[in-house]
Amino acid sequence: MLSRLISSSRNTLLTPLLDGNPITLQVLGLCSALAVTSSLRPALVMSAAVISVLVFANVTVSLLRHIMPQSIRLIIEVTLIASAVIVVDEVLKAFVPDIAVILSVFVGLIITNCIVLARVESFAMHNGVWASLLDGLGNGLGYAWILLLIGAVRELLGTGSLLGYEVLQLTENGGRFEPNELMLLTPSAFFLLALLVWMIRSLRPAQREQTEQTQSNNRSSGVSL
Amino acid sequence: MTGDLLAIVFRAIFVENLALNFLLGVCTYVAVSHRVTTAVGLGIAVTAVQTITVPLNNLIYRHLLAPEALRWAGIVGLDLTFLRFITFIGVIAAGVQVLELALDRYFPRLQHALGVYLPLLTVNCAILGASLFMVQRDYNFSESVAYGFGSGAGWGIAIVLFATIRERIDETEVPQGLRGLGLAFIVTGILAVGFVGLRGLEF
């Protein structure tokens, strides 16, 4: 009994990391994933913000799921998410004001980040508090590692440094690395994410999109939060 | 004056395109671009929602939420800016609902074509993003009308462009793992390179 509980908890936590990744498979929460990854530090702060909002929203909705009237549940969920985002926004402004300036409107946009609403609707409404907490954490981490990877590649190739420390010595400082400025612009986020999706789908053929028919089916299941 | 407003519209469409420069609303953008006709309908819907919600949020922000905004009611020293997220999302949800009722009454075919995507506009980051940018750039009322229209139209143009390319791609042979999502990102990336070229343009 206990071992079954542990293994189901582990599944809830680990599946979203690769096999059910919110970004590359469910196609949720792309906007912020692409927009805040021009360097590693904002990506790190953004990941932490999204994880805390996800966990908070999942846990509170799971606690309230029996007393919430069906007809107005979306409004309640969005209000809960928005309250969590307000707290996160105030905390960021107080403790890391420089990063808060870089993230600008994207912290507020966590409210409309489809991952949060999708997990709340499809998981927290039907599961207990502990499982919802793990699910929020797992999906948050699945989102975070992609953000961090893309942020790291873009900062490394775009400026030759990581977290502001010089890793590859630039030609202007006597080294051999010439930074690629395209990496700092938005298109590179699309290209890197495309390569990542290609890589994951080569390793996991089950995630491939076959014909147009199945493709549109996958789409509608992914979007109809 | 009209020249300034036109400049805001053109900047919102080409230089600061919400989808291709700020990567907002990309989820819907990737999901609803398999047919050009639906893309056109969605583009029109987004433009309509933006043109309504951005000015509405502008009025609410400047007369209720901004620092010292409640002076007209005799309340001094109050700053409710932190309430803007919750207020804006409420206004947007209500706006989308009203638009849905209006479409159902006057253009039932368009409403049918948009289906589930119309209510989903509530959680489209492009819509909330435009309202937040409006606050950040301190637009007045007429500027916010221009910005709402321009940003919606820019998003609409981007998704129609993408859908026309995608209709052709869906019929071609591409590497297995790249089919669908992967190729969608690459095509959008190339489109975005084109729009980055317009950056720094002054009107």
Coordinates of C-alpha atoms in Angstrom, one line a residue:
Chain A
M1 CA 0.0 0.0 0.0
L2 CA 2.7 2.4 1.1
S3 CA 4.9 1.5 -1.8
R4 CA 2.0 2.0 -4.3
L5 CA 1.4 5.4 -2.8
I6 CA 5.0 6.4 -3.2
S7 CA 5.2 5.2 -6.7
S8 CA 2.1 7.0 -7.7
S9 CA 3.5 10.2 -6.1
R10 CA 6.7 9.7 -8.0
N11 CA 4.8 9.4 -11.2
T12 CA 2.8 12.6 -10.6
L13 CA 6.0 14.4 -9.9
L14 CA 8.2 13.0 -12.7
T15 CA 5.9 12.5 -15.7
P16 CA 5.6 16.2 -16.5
L17 CA 9.4 16.5 -16.7
L18 CA 9.7 14.7 -20.1
D19 CA 6.9 12.4 -21.1
G20 CA 4.1 14.9 -20.4
N21 CA 6.1 18.1 -20.6
P22 CA 3.8 21.2 -20.5
I23 CA 5.8 23.1 -23.1
T24 CA 7.0 20.6 -25.6
L25 CA 4.1 18.2 -25.6
Q26 CA 1.0 20.0 -24.2
V27 CA 2.1 23.3 -26.0
L28 CA 1.1 25.4 -22.9
G29 CA 2.8 28.5 -21.5
L30 CA 4.9 29.2 -24.5
C31 CA 4.7 33.0 -24.4
S32 CA 6.8 33.5 -21.2
A33 CA 9.0 30.5 -22.1
L34 CA 10.2 32.3 -25.2
A35 CA 10.1 35.9 -24.0
V36 CA 12.1 35.8 -20.7
T37 CA 14.9 33.6 -21.9
S38 CA 17.4 36.1 -23.4
S39 CA 19.6 35.3 -20.4
L40 CA 19.8 32.9 -17.5
R41 CA 19.0 35.1 -14.5
P42 CA 15.5 36.3 -15.6
A43 CA 14.8 32.7 -16.6
L44 CA 15.7 31.5 -13.2
V45 CA 13.6 34.1 -11.4
M46 CA 10.7 33.5 -13.8
S47 CA 10.8 29.7 -13.2
A48 CA 10.7 30.3 -9.4
A49 CA 7.8 32.6 -9.8
V50 CA 5.8 30.2 -12.0
I51 CA 6.5 27.2 -9.7
S52 CA 5.3 29.1 -6.6
V53 CA 2.1 30.3 -8.4
L54 CA 1.4 26.8 -9.7
V55 CA 1.9 25.1 -6.4
F56 CA -0.2 27.7 -4.6
A57 CA -3.0 27.6 -7.1
N58 CA -3.1 23.8 -7.3
V59 CA -3.2 23.4 -3.5
T60 CA -5.8 26.0 -2.8
V61 CA -8.1 24.8 -5.6
S62 CA -7.7 21.3 -4.4
L63 CA -8.7 22.4 -0.9
L64 CA -11.7 24.2 -2.2
R65 CA -12.8 21.7 -4.8
H66 CA -15.8 20.3 -2.9
I67 CA -17.3 23.6 -1.9
M68 CA -16.8 25.5 -5.2
P69 CA -20.0 25.9 -7.3
Q70 CA -19.4 24.4 -10.8
S71 CA -20.9 27.4 -12.6
I72 CA -18.5 30.0 -11.3
R73 CA -15.4 27.9 -10.8
L74 CA -13.4 29.5 -13.6
I75 CA -13.8 33.0 -12.0
I76 CA -12.8 31.7 -8.6
E77 CA -9.7 29.9 -10.1
V78 CA -8.6 33.0 -12.1
T79 CA -9.1 35.2 -9.0
L80 CA -7.0 32.8 -6.9
I81 CA -4.2 32.7 -9.5
A82 CA -4.3 36.5 -9.9
S83 CA -4.0 36.9 -6.1
A84 CA -0.9 34.6 -6.1
V85 CA 0.6 36.6 -9.0
I86 CA 0.1 39.9 -7.2
V87 CA 2.0 38.6 -4.1
V88 CA 4.8 37.2 -6.3
D89 CA 5.0 40.6 -8.2
E90 CA 5.3 42.6 -5.0
V91 CA 7.9 40.2 -3.6
L92 CA 10.0 40.4 -6.8
K93 CA 9.8 44.2 -6.8
A94 CA 10.9 44.3 -3.2
F95 CA 13.8 41.8 -3.3
V96 CA 15.1 41.7 -6.9
P97 CA 14.1 45.0 -8.4
D98 CA 16.5 44.8 -11.3
I99 CA 15.1 41.5 -12.5
A100 CA 11.6 42.8 -12.0
V101 CA 12.3 45.5 -14.5
I102 CA 13.6 43.0 -17.1
L103 CA 10.6 40.7 -16.6
S104 CA 8.3 43.8 -16.8
V105 CA 4.8 42.7 -17.9
F106 CA 5.7 39.0 -18.0
V107 CA 5.2 38.5 -14.3
G108 CA 1.6 39.7 -14.6
L109 CA 1.2 37.5 -17.6
I110 CA 1.6 34.4 -15.4
I111 CA -2.1 34.8 -14.8
T112 CA -2.8 34.0 -18.4
N113 CA -0.1 31.3 -18.5
C114 CA -2.1 28.4 -19.8
I115 CA -0.1 25.9 -17.7
V116 CA -1.5 27.2 -14.4
L117 CA -5.2 27.2 -15.5
A118 CA -4.7 23.8 -17.3
R119 CA -3.3 22.1 -14.2
V120 CA -5.9 23.6 -11.9
E121 CA -8.8 22.6 -14.2
S122 CA -7.6 19.2 -15.2
F123 CA -5.8 18.0 -12.1
A124 CA -6.5 20.0 -8.9
M125 CA -10.2 19.9 -9.4
H126 CA -10.2 16.1 -9.2
N127 CA -7.4 15.2 -6.9
G128 CA -6.3 15.5 -3.2
V129 CA -4.1 18.2 -1.8
W130 CA -0.8 16.2 -1.6
A131 CA -1.1 14.9 -5.2
S132 CA -2.0 18.4 -6.4
L133 CA 1.0 19.8 -4.7
L134 CA 3.3 17.3 -6.4
D135 CA 1.6 17.9 -9.7
G136 CA 2.1 21.6 -9.5
L137 CA 5.7 21.1 -8.5
G138 CA 6.3 18.6 -11.3
N139 CA 4.8 20.7 -14.0
G140 CA 6.6 23.8 -12.7
L141 CA 9.9 21.9 -12.9
G142 CA 9.1 20.6 -16.4
Y143 CA 8.5 24.2 -17.4
A144 CA 11.6 25.4 -15.5
W145 CA 14.2 23.1 -17.1
I146 CA 13.3 24.1 -20.6
L147 CA 13.4 27.8 -19.6
L148 CA 16.8 27.4 -18.0
L149 CA 18.2 25.4 -20.9
I150 CA 17.1 27.9 -23.5
G151 CA 18.2 30.8 -21.3
A152 CA 21.6 29.3 -20.7
V153 CA 22.2 28.6 -24.4
R154 CA 21.0 32.1 -25.5
E155 CA 23.2 33.8 -22.9
L156 CA 26.2 31.7 -23.6
L157 CA 26.1 32.0 -27.4
G158 CA 24.8 35.6 -27.3
T159 CA 27.3 37.1 -24.8
G160 CA 29.8 34.4 -24.0
S161 CA 28.9 34.5 -20.3
L162 CA 26.6 32.7 -17.9
L163 CA 24.8 34.5 -15.0
G164 CA 27.0 37.5 -15.9
Y165 CA 30.3 35.6 -15.5
E166 CA 32.5 35.3 -18.6
V167 CA 32.7 31.6 -19.7
L168 CA 33.9 31.9 -23.2
Q169 CA 36.5 34.6 -23.6
L170 CA 35.4 37.2 -26.2
T171 CA 37.7 38.2 -29.2
E172 CA 37.6 41.8 -28.0
N173 CA 39.1 40.6 -24.7
G174 CA 41.8 38.5 -26.4
G175 CA 39.9 35.3 -26.5
R176 CA 38.5 33.2 -29.4
F177 CA 34.8 33.6 -29.1
E178 CA 32.7 35.9 -31.3
P179 CA 29.2 36.4 -29.8
N180 CA 26.2 35.7 -32.0
E181 CA 23.9 38.6 -31.5
L182 CA 20.9 36.9 -33.1
M183 CA 20.8 34.7 -29.9
L184 CA 19.7 37.8 -28.0
L185 CA 16.8 38.6 -30.3
T186 CA 13.4 36.9 -30.2
P187 CA 13.7 34.6 -33.3
S188 CA 16.4 32.5 -31.7
A189 CA 14.1 31.4 -28.9
F190 CA 11.8 29.9 -31.6
F191 CA 14.7 28.1 -33.3
L192 CA 16.1 26.7 -30.1
L193 CA 12.7 25.5 -28.9
A194 CA 12.2 23.9 -32.3
L195 CA 15.5 22.0 -32.1
L196 CA 14.6 20.9 -28.5
V197 CA 11.2 19.6 -29.7
W198 CA 12.9 17.8 -32.5
M199 CA 15.4 16.2 -30.2
I200 CA 12.8 15.1 -27.6
R201 CA 10.5 13.6 -30.4
S202 CA 13.4 11.7 -31.9
L203 CA 14.1 10.1 -28.5
R204 CA 10.4 9.6 -27.7
P205 CA 8.7 8.6 -31.0
A206 CA 5.3 8.4 -29.2
Q207 CA 5.2 12.2 -29.0
R208 CA 5.4 12.6 -32.8
E209 CA 2.5 14.1 -34.6
Q210 CA 1.4 11.7 -37.3
T211 CA -1.3 12.7 -39.8
E212 CA -3.3 15.9 -39.8
Q213 CA -6.3 14.2 -38.3
T214 CA -4.5 13.0 -35.1
Q215 CA -2.7 16.3 -35.1
S216 CA -5.8 18.3 -34.7
N217 CA -7.1 15.9 -32.1
N218 CA -4.0 16.4 -30.1
R219 CA -4.3 20.1 -30.5
S220 CA -7.9 20.3 -29.3
S221 CA -7.1 18.2 -26.2
G222 CA -4.1 20.4 -25.5
V223 CA -6.0 23.7 -25.8
S224 CA -9.4 22.9 -24.3
L225 CA -8.4 23.7 -20.8
Chain B
M1 CA -2.5 64.7 -33.2
T2 CA -3.9 62.3 -35.8
G3 CA -0.4 61.7 -37.0
D4 CA 0.7 60.7 -33.5
L5 CA -2.2 58.2 -33.3
L6 CA -1.4 56.8 -36.7
A7 CA 2.2 56.4 -35.6
I8 CA 1.1 54.4 -32.5
V9 CA -1.1 52.1 -34.7
F10 CA 1.8 51.4 -37.2
R11 CA 4.3 50.9 -34.4
A12 CA 2.0 48.4 -32.7
I13 CA 1.4 46.5 -35.9
F14 CA 4.9 46.3 -37.4
V15 CA 7.7 47.4 -35.0
E16 CA 6.3 46.1 -31.7
N17 CA 4.2 43.2 -33.0
L18 CA 2.8 41.4 -30.0
A19 CA 3.2 37.9 -31.5
L20 CA 6.5 38.1 -33.2
N21 CA 8.4 40.7 -31.1
F22 CA 7.0 40.1 -27.6
L23 CA 6.0 36.5 -28.2
L24 CA 2.6 37.0 -26.6
G25 CA -0.4 34.8 -27.4
V26 CA 1.9 32.2 -29.0
C27 CA -0.1 29.3 -27.6
T28 CA -3.3 30.3 -29.5
Y29 CA -1.1 31.3 -32.4
V30 CA 0.4 27.8 -32.8
A31 CA -2.9 26.0 -32.0
V32 CA -5.4 27.8 -34.2
S33 CA -3.4 28.3 -37.4
H34 CA -4.2 25.2 -39.4
R35 CA -6.8 27.0 -41.6
V36 CA -6.5 30.5 -43.1
T37 CA -10.3 31.1 -42.6
T38 CA -10.2 30.4 -38.9
A39 CA -7.1 32.5 -38.6
V40 CA -8.8 35.4 -40.2
G41 CA -11.8 35.1 -37.9
L42 CA -9.6 34.9 -34.9
G43 CA -7.6 37.9 -36.0
I44 CA -10.8 39.9 -36.3
A45 CA -11.9 38.7 -32.9
V46 CA -8.6 39.6 -31.2
T47 CA -8.7 43.1 -32.9
A48 CA -12.3 43.6 -31.6
V49 CA -11.5 42.5 -28.1
Q50 CA -8.3 44.6 -27.9
T51 CA -10.0 47.7 -29.2
I52 CA -12.7 47.4 -26.5
T53 CA -10.7 46.2 -23.5
V54 CA -7.5 48.3 -23.7
P55 CA -9.4 51.7 -23.6
L56 CA -11.8 50.3 -21.0
N57 CA -8.9 49.3 -18.8
N58 CA -7.3 52.7 -19.5
L59 CA -10.3 54.5 -18.1
I60 CA -10.5 52.2 -15.0
Y61 CA -6.7 52.5 -14.4
R62 CA -6.6 56.3 -14.7
H63 CA -9.7 57.0 -12.7
L64 CA -9.7 54.3 -10.0
L65 CA -6.4 52.6 -9.6
A66 CA -3.5 54.9 -10.4
P67 CA -1.8 56.7 -7.5
E68 CA -4.0 59.6 -6.3
A69 CA -6.6 58.6 -8.9
L70 CA -9.4 58.7 -6.3
R71 CA -8.9 62.4 -5.6
W72 CA -12.2 63.1 -7.3
A73 CA -14.0 61.1 -4.6
G74 CA -12.2 63.0 -1.9
I75 CA -9.8 60.1 -1.0
V76 CA -6.1 61.2 -0.9
G77 CA -2.9 59.2 -0.6
L78 CA -4.3 56.0 -2.0
D79 CA -2.4 53.8 -4.5
L80 CA -4.3 50.8 -5.8
T81 CA -2.0 49.9 -8.7
F82 CA -1.3 46.5 -7.3
L83 CA -5.0 45.6 -8.0
R84 CA -4.5 46.1 -11.7
F85 CA -4.0 42.4 -12.5
I86 CA -7.2 41.3 -11.0
T87 CA -9.2 44.2 -12.4
F88 CA -7.9 43.9 -15.9
I89 CA -8.5 40.1 -16.1
G90 CA -12.1 40.7 -14.9
V91 CA -12.7 43.4 -17.5
I92 CA -11.3 41.2 -20.2
A93 CA -13.4 38.2 -19.1
A94 CA -16.5 40.3 -19.2
G95 CA -15.5 41.9 -22.5
V96 CA -15.1 38.6 -24.2
Q97 CA -18.4 37.4 -22.8
V98 CA -20.2 40.5 -24.3
L99 CA -18.5 40.0 -27.6
E100 CA -19.6 36.4 -27.7
L101 CA -23.2 37.4 -27.1
A102 CA -23.0 40.1 -29.7
L103 CA -21.5 37.7 -32.3
D104 CA -24.1 35.1 -31.5
R105 CA -26.8 37.7 -32.2
Y106 CA -25.4 39.4 -35.3
F107 CA -22.8 37.1 -36.9
P108 CA -23.7 33.5 -35.8
R109 CA -21.5 32.0 -38.6
L110 CA -18.4 33.7 -37.4
Q111 CA -19.2 32.7 -33.8
H112 CA -19.6 29.1 -34.9
A113 CA -16.3 29.2 -36.8
L114 CA -14.4 30.5 -33.8
G115 CA -16.0 28.0 -31.4
V116 CA -14.1 27.3 -28.3
Y117 CA -11.3 29.8 -29.1
L118 CA -13.4 32.9 -28.4
P119 CA -13.9 32.2 -24.7
L120 CA -10.2 31.1 -24.6
L121 CA -9.2 34.7 -25.6
T122 CA -9.7 35.5 -21.9
V123 CA -6.6 33.6 -21.1
N124 CA -4.7 34.8 -24.1
C125 CA -1.6 36.6 -22.9
A126 CA -1.7 39.0 -25.9
I127 CA -4.9 40.6 -24.6
L128 CA -3.7 41.0 -21.0
G129 CA -0.3 42.0 -22.3
A130 CA -1.6 44.9 -24.3
S131 CA -3.4 46.3 -21.3
L132 CA -0.2 46.0 -19.2
F133 CA 1.9 47.6 -21.9
M134 CA -0.7 50.4 -22.0
V135 CA -0.1 51.1 -18.3
Q136 CA 3.7 50.8 -18.6
R137 CA 3.7 53.4 -21.5
D138 CA 1.3 55.7 -19.8
Y139 CA -1.1 56.2 -22.8
N140 CA -4.0 58.6 -22.6
F141 CA -7.5 57.5 -23.7
S142 CA -7.3 58.2 -27.5
E143 CA -3.8 56.7 -27.6
S144 CA -5.0 53.6 -25.9
V145 CA -7.8 53.2 -28.5
A146 CA -5.1 53.4 -31.2
Y147 CA -2.8 51.0 -29.4
G148 CA -5.6 48.5 -28.7
F149 CA -6.6 48.5 -32.4
G150 CA -3.0 48.4 -33.6
S151 CA -1.8 45.6 -31.4
G152 CA -4.8 43.4 -32.2
A153 CA -4.5 44.0 -35.9
G154 CA -0.7 43.2 -35.7
W155 CA -1.4 39.9 -33.9
G156 CA -4.1 39.2 -36.5
I157 CA -1.8 39.9 -39.4
A158 CA 0.9 37.6 -37.9
I159 CA -1.4 34.7 -37.4
V160 CA -2.9 35.0 -41.0
L161 CA 0.6 35.1 -42.5
F162 CA 1.6 32.0 -40.5
A163 CA -1.6 30.1 -41.4
T164 CA -1.1 30.7 -45.1
I165 CA 2.4 29.2 -44.9
R166 CA 1.2 26.4 -42.6
E167 CA -1.5 25.2 -45.0
R168 CA 1.2 24.5 -47.6
I169 CA 3.6 22.9 -45.1
D170 CA 0.9 20.4 -43.8
E171 CA 1.0 18.8 -47.3
T172 CA 4.8 18.4 -47.5
E173 CA 7.1 15.6 -46.4
V174 CA 9.2 16.7 -43.4
P175 CA 11.3 14.8 -40.9
Q176 CA 9.1 12.8 -38.5
G177 CA 10.1 14.5 -35.3
L178 CA 9.9 18.0 -36.8
R179 CA 6.3 17.6 -38.0
G180 CA 3.8 19.9 -36.5
L181 CA 5.1 21.8 -33.5
G182 CA 8.8 21.8 -34.4
L183 CA 8.3 23.2 -37.9
A184 CA 5.7 25.7 -36.6
F185 CA 8.4 27.2 -34.4
I186 CA 11.0 27.4 -37.2
V187 CA 8.5 29.1 -39.5
T188 CA 7.5 31.6 -36.8
G189 CA 11.2 32.2 -36.1
I190 CA 11.8 33.1 -39.8
L191 CA 8.8 35.4 -39.8
A192 CA 10.1 37.0 -36.6
V193 CA 13.5 37.6 -38.2
G194 CA 11.6 39.6 -40.8
F195 CA 9.9 41.7 -38.1
V196 CA 13.1 42.2 -36.2
G197 CA 14.4 43.9 -39.3
L198 CA 11.8 46.7 -38.7
R199 CA 13.0 47.3 -35.2
G200 CA 14.2 50.8 -34.5
L201 CA 12.0 52.3 -37.3
E202 CA 10.8 55.7 -36.3
F203 CA 7.4 57.1 -37.6

